[in-house]
Structures are given as structure tokens and as C-alpha cells.
PDB file of C-alpha atoms and ligand atoms in Angstrom:
ATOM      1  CA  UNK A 124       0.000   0.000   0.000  1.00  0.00           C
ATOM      2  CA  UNK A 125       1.414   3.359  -1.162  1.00  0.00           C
ATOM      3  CA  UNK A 126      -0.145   6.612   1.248  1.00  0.00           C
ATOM      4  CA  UNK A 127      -0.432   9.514  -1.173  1.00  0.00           C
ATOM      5  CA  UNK A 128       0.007  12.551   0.996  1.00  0.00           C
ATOM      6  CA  UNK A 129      -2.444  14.941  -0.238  1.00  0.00           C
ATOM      7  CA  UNK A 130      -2.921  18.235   0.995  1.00  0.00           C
ATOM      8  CA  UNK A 131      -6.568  18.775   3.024  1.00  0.00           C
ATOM      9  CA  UNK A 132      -6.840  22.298   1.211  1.00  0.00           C
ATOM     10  CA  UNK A 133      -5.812  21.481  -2.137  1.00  0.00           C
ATOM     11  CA  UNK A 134      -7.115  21.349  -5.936  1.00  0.00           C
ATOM     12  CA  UNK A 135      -6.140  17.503  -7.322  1.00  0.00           C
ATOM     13  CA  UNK A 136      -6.358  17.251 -10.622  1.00  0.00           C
ATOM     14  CA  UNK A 137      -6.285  13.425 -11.832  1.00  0.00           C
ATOM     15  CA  UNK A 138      -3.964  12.930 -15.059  1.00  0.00           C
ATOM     16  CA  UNK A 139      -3.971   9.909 -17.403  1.00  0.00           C
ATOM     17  CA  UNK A 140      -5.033   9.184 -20.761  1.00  0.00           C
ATOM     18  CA  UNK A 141      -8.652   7.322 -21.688  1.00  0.00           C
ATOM     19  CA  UNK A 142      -9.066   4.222 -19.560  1.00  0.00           C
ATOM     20  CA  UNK A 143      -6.513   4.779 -17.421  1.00  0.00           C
ATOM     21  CA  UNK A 144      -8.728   4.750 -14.681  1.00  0.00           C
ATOM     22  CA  UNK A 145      -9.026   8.504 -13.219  1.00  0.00           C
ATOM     23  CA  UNK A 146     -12.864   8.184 -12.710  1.00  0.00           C
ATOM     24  CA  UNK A 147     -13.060   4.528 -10.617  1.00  0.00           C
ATOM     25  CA  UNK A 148      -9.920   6.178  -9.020  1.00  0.00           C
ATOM     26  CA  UNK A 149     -11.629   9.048  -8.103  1.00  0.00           C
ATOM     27  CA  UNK A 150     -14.826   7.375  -7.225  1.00  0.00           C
ATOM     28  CA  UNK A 151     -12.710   5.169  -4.572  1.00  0.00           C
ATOM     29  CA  UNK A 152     -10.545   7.870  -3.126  1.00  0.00           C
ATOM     30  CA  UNK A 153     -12.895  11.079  -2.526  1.00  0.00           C
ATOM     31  CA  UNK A 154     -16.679  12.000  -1.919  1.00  0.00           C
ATOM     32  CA  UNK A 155     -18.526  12.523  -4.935  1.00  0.00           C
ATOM     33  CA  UNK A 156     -19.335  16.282  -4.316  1.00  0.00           C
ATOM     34  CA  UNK A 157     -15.476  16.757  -4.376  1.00  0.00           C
ATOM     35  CA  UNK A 158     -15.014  15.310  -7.485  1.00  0.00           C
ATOM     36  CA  UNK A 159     -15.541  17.877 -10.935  1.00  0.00           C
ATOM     37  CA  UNK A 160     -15.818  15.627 -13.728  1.00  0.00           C
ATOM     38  CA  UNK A 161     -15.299  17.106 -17.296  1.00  0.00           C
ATOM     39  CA  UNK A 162     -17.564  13.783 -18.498  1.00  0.00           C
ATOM     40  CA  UNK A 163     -20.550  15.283 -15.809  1.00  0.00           C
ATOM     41  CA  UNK A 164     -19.936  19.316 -17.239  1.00  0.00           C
ATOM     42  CA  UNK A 165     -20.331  17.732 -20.883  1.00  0.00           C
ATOM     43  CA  UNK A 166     -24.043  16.133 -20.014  1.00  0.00           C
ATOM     44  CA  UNK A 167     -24.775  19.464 -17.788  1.00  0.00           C
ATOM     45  CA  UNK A 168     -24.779  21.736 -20.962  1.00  0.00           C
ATOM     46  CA  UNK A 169     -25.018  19.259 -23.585  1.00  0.00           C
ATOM     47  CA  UNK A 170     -26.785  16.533 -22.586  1.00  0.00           C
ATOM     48  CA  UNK A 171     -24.059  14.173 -23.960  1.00  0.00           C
ATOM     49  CA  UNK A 172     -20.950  13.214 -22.074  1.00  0.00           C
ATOM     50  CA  UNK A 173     -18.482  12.352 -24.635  1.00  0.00           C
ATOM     51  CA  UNK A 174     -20.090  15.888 -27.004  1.00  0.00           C
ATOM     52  CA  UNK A 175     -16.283  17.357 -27.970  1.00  0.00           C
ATOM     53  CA  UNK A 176     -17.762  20.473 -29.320  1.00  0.00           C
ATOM     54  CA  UNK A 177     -19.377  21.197 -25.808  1.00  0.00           C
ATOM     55  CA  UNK A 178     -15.764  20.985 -24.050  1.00  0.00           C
ATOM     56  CA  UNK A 179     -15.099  24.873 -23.673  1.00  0.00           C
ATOM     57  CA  UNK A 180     -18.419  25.321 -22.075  1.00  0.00           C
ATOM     58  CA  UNK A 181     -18.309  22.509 -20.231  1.00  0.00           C
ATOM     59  CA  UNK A 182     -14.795  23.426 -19.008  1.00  0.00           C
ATOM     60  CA  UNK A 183     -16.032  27.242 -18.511  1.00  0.00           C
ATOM     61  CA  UNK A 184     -18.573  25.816 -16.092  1.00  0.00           C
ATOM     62  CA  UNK A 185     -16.290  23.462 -14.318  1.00  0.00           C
ATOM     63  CA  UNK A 186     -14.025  26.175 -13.270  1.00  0.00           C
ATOM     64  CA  UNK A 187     -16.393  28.463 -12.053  1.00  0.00           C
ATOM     65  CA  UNK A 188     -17.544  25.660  -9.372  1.00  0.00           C
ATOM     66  CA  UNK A 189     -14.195  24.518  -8.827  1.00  0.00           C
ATOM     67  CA  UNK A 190     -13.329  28.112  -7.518  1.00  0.00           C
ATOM     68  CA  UNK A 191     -16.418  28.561  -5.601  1.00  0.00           C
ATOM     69  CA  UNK A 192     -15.270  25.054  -3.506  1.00  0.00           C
ATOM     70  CA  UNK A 193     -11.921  26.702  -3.099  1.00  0.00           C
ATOM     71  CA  UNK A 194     -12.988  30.360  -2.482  1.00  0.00           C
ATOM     72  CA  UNK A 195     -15.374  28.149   0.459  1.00  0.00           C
ATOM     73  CA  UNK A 196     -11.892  26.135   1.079  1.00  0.00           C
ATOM     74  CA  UNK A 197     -13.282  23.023   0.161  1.00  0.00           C
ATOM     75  CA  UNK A 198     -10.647  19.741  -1.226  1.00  0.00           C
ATOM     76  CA  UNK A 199     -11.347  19.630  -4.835  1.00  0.00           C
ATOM     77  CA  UNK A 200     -10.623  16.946  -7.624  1.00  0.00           C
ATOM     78  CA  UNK A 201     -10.630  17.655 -11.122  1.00  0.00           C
ATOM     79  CA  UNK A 202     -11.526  14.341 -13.260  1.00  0.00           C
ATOM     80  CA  UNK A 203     -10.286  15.092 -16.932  1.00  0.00           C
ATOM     81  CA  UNK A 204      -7.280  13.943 -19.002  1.00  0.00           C
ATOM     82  CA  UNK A 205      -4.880  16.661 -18.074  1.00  0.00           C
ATOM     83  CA  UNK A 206      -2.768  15.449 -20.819  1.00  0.00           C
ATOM     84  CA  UNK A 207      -2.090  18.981 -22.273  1.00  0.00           C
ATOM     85  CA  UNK A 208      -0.125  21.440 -20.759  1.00  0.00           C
ATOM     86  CA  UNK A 209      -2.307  24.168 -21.609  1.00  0.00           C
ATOM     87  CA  UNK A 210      -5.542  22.246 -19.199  1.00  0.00           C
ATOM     88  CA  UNK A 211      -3.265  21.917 -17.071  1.00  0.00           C
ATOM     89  CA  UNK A 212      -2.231  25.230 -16.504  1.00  0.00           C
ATOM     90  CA  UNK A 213      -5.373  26.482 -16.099  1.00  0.00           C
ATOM     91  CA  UNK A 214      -6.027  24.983 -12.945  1.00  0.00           C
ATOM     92  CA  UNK A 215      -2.360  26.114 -11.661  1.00  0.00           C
ATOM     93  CA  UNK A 216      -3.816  29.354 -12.034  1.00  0.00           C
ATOM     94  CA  UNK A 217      -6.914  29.027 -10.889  1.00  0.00           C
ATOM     95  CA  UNK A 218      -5.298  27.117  -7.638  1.00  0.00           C
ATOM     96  CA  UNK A 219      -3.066  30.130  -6.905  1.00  0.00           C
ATOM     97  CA  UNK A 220      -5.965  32.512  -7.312  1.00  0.00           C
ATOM     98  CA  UNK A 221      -7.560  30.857  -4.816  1.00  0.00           C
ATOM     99  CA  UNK A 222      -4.603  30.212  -2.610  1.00  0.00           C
ATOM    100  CA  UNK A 223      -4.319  26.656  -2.028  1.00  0.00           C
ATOM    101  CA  UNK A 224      -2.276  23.922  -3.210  1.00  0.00           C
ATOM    102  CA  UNK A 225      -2.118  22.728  -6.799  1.00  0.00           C
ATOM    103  CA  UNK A 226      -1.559  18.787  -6.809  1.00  0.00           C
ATOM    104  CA  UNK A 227      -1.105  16.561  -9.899  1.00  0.00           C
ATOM    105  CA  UNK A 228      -2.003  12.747  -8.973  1.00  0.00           C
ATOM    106  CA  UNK A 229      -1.015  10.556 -12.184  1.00  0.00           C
ATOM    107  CA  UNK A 230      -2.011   7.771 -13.437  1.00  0.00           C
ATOM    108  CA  UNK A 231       0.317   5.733 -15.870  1.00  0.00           C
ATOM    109  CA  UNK A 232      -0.848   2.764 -17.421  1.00  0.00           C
ATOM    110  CA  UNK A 233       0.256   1.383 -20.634  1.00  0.00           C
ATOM    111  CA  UNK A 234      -1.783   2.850 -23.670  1.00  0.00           C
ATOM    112  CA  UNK A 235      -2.149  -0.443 -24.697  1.00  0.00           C
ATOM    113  CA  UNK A 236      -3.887  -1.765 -21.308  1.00  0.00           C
ATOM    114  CA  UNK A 237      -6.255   1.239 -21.538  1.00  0.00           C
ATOM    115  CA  UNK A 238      -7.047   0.838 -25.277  1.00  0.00           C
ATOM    116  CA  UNK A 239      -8.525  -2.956 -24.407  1.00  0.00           C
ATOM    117  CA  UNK A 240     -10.449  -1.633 -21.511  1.00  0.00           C
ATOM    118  CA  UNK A 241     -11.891   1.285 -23.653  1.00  0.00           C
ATOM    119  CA  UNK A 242     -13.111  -1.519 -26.168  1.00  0.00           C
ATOM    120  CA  UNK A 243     -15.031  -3.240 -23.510  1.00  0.00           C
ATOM    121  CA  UNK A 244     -16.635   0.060 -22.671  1.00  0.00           C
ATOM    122  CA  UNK A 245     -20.220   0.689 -24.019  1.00  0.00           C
ATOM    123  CA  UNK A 246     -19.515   4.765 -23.027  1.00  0.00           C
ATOM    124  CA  UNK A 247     -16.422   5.361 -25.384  1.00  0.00           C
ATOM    125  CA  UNK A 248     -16.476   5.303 -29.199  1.00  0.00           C
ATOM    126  CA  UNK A 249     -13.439   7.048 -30.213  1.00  0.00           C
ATOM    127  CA  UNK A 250     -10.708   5.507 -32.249  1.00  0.00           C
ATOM    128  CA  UNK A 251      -6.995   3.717 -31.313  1.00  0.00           C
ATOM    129  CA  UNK A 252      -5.341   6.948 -32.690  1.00  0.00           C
ATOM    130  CA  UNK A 253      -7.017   9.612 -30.055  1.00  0.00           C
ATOM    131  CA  UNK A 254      -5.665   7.262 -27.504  1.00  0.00           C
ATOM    132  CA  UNK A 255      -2.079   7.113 -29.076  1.00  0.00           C
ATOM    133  CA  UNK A 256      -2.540  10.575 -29.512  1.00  0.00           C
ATOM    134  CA  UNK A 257      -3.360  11.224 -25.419  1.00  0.00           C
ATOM    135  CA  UNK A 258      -0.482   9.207 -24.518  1.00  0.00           C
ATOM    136  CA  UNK A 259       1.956  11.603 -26.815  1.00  0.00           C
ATOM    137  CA  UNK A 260       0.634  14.622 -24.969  1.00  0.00           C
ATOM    138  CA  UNK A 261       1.219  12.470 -21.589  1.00  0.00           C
ATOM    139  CA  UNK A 262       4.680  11.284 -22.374  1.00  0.00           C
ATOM    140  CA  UNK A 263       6.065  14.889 -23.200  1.00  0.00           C
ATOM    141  CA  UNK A 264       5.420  16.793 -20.294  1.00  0.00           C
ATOM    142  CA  UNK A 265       5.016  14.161 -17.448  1.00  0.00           C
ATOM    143  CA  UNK A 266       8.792  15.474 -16.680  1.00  0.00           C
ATOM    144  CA  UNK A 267       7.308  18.782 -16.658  1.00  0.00           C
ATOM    145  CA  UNK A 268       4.600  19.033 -13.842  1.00  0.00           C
ATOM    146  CA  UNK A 269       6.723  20.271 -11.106  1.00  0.00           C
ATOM    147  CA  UNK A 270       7.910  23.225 -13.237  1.00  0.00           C
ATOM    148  CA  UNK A 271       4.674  24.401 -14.656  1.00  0.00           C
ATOM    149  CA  UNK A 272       3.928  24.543 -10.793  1.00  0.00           C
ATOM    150  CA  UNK A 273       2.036  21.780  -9.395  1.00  0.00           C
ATOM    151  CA  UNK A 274       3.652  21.725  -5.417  1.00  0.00           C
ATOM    152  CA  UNK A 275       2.656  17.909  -5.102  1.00  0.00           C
ATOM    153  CA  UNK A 276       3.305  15.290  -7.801  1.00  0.00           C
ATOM    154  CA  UNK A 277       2.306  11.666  -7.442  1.00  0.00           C
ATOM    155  CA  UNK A 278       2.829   9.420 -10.371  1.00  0.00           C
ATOM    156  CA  UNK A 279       1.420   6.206  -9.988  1.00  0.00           C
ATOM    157  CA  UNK A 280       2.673   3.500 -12.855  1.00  0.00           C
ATOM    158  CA  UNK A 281       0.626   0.508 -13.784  1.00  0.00           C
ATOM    159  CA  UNK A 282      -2.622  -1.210 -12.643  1.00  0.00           C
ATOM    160  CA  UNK A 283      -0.675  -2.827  -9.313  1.00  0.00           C
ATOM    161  CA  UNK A 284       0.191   0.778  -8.319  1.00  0.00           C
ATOM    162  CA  UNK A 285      -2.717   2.530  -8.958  1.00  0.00           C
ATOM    163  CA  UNK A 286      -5.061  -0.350  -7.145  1.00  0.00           C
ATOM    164  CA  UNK A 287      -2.650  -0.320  -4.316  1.00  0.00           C
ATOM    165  CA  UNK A 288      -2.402   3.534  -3.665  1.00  0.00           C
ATOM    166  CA  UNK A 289      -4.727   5.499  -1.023  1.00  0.00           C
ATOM    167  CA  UNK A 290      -4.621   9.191  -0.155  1.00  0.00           C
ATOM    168  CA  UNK A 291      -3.808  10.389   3.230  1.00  0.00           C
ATOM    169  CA  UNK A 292      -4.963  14.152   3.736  1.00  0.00           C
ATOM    170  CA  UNK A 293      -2.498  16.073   5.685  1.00  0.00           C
ATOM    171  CA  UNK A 294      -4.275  19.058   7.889  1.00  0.00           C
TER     172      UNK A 294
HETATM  173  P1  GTP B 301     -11.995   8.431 -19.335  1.00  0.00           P
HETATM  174  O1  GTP B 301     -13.144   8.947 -18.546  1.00  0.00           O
HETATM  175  O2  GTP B 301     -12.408   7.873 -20.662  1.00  0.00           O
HETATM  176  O3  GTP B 301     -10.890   9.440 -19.496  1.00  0.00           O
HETATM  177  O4  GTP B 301     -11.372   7.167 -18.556  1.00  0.00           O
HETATM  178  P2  GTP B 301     -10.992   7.044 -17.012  1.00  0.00           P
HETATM  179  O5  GTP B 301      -9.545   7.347 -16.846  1.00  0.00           O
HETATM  180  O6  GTP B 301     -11.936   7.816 -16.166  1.00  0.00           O
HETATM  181  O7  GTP B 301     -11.172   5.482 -16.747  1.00  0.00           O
HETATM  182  P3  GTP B 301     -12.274   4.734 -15.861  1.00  0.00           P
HETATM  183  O8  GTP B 301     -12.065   5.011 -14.413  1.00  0.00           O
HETATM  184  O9  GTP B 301     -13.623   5.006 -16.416  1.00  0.00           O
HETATM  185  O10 GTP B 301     -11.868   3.224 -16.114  1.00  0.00           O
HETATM  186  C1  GTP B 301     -11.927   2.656 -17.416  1.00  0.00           C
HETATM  187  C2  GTP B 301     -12.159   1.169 -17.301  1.00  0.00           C
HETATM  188  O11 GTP B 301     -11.081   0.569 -16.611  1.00  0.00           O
HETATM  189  C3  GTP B 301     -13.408   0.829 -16.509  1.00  0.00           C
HETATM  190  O12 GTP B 301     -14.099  -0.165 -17.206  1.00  0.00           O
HETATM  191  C4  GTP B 301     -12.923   0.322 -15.179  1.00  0.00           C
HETATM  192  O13 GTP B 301     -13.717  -0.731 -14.708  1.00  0.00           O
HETATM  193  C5  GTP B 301     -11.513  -0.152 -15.466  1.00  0.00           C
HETATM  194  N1  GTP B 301     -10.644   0.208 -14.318  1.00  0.00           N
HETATM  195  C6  GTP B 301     -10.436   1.462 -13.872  1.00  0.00           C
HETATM  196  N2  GTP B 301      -9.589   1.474 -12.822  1.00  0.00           N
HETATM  197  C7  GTP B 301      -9.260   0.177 -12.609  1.00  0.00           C
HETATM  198  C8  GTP B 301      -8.403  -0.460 -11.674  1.00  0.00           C
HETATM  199  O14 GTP B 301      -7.779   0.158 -10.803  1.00  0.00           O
HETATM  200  N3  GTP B 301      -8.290  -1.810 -11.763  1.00  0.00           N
HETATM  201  C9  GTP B 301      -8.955  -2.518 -12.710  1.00  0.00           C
HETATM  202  N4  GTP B 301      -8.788  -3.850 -12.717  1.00  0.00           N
HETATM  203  N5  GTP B 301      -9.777  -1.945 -13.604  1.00  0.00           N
HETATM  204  C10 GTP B 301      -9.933  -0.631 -13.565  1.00  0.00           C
HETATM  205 MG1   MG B 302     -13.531   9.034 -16.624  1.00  0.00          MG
END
């Protein structure tokens, strides 16, 4: 068993590519109010989970509740890839806006373990290549979290890792 120290006052965000697991992950680790999935914001203004085209507004209302829970100094966890610097970066900013502790929690598992789970799943459609394409992002700026300012990195590599991790919230 791995203890991830986690900050009480913090914003998480969960990192990983398709399948990797960030949802059942966060669904094990933290309440369900604490947890802003970019999946849930998707239905919210689109009705559709997996609608592309309704990402900005989707993200746009994400944000504005995450800050409320930190402005109310509440632990929040943002469930979304995270595999581009530019998402990322976002909630860096929004975290030191708000004063509290960026943390990056990721989750590594082989793109090709996740592509056979995203077969199996009756909720994902998309090709092998927006996987492939995920894990490129991933791979060239995992080195790069602590610099672009997350205070707390946890990388967690393969299934045995991931299953095996819990989070211990520091006061
Ligand atoms: P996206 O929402 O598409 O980005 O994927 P995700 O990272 O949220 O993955 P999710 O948690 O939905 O898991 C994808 C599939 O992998 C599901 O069918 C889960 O049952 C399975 N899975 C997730 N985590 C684990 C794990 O720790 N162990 C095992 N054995 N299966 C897992
Ligand atoms: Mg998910």
C-alpha cells in the first residue's frame, strides 16, 4: 500500500489518458461532491458526455464551481485527461488565485492496457489513434509538472500501483 500525501486544502487534478482509470480512481478515493468531472460538465450543458464540441463550455462551467469550492476552502478533484499542458495550466492558475495547493495525482498505465479496456466500454467510441494521440501529450510533459507549478506530484505507474495507492490528507 502506497499513502499519497495529499494536501486537506488542495485542488487535485487526476492525469492519465482514456481508460486509465481517473474516474473509478476518483470514485474510490474522494466524496462525490469533491469530485468535478469534465464527463458530468459535458451532459450538464449538452446533454451528452463524450459531445467534444461542448468541451469549452463545459470546461467554462467546471471552473467556475471549482473556484467557488476553493474560495469556500473546500478539497477539490478535477476528473479530466490533463494530458495537455495548456488544461493543465489552467487549474495552476486558478489554484493560486484561490490560494491553495495545486496537486497533480497521475495515473500511468500502458496505452495499450487502456485501449482494451476502452473496447469493452459501451460509453467510449473514439478511435486507437485519439488514444495514441493522449499518450503523446502524456509522455512529453510528465517530466514537466513540477515546473509548470504543481507543489505535489504523485505518479502512480501501472494497474498494481494505482489499485494499491490510497490518499492520506495532511491538515
Ligand atoms: P476516461 O473517462 O475515458 O478518461 O477514462 P478514465 O480514466 O476515467 O477510466 P475509468 O475510471 O472510467 O476506467 C476505465 C475502465 O477501466 C473501466 O471499465 C474500469 O472498470 C476499469 N478500471 C479502472 N480502474 C481500474 C483499476 O484500478 N483496476 C482494474 N482492474 N480496472 C480498472
Ligand atoms: Mg472518466
Amino acid at each position: 500500500m502506497t499513502e499519497l500525501p495529499v494536501p486537506a486544502l488542495s485542488l487535485v487534478a487526476l492525469i492519465g489518458i482514456s481508460g486509465a482509470g481517473k474516474s473509478t480512481f476518483a470514485r474510490r478515493h474522494f466524496l462525490p461532491s469533491q469530485v468535478l468531472s469534465s464527463d458530468a460538465f459535458r451532459a450538464m450543458v449538452a446533454d451528452d458526455e463524450t459531445d467534444q464540441s461542448a468541451s469549452a463550455a463545459a470546461f467554462d462551467a467546471l471552473h467556475y464551481v471549482a473556484g467557488k469550492r476553493l474560495a469556500a476552502g473546500r478539497l477539490t478533484v478535477i476528473d479530466a485527461t490533463h494530458v495537455q499542458e495548456h488544461a493543465r495550466s489552467t487549474l495552476v492558475a486558478l489554484a493560486r488565485a484561490h490560494d491553495v495547493l495545486p496537486v497533480a495525482i497521475v495515473l500511468d498505465l500502458p496505452e495499450e492496457e487502456c485501449w482494451s479496456r476502452t473496447e469493452q466500454r459501451p460509453d467510449r467510441s473514439f478511435g486507437r489513434g485519439v488514444l495514441a494521440r493522449q499518450s503523446r501529450d502524456l509522455r512529453r510533459t510528465l517530466k514537466r509538472l513540477n515546473r509548470e507549478g504543481f507543489r505535489t506530484v504523485h505518479v502512480l505507474r501501472g494497474r498494481d500501483e494505482i489499485e494499491a495507492a490510497t490518499i492520506r490528507l495532511q491538515p
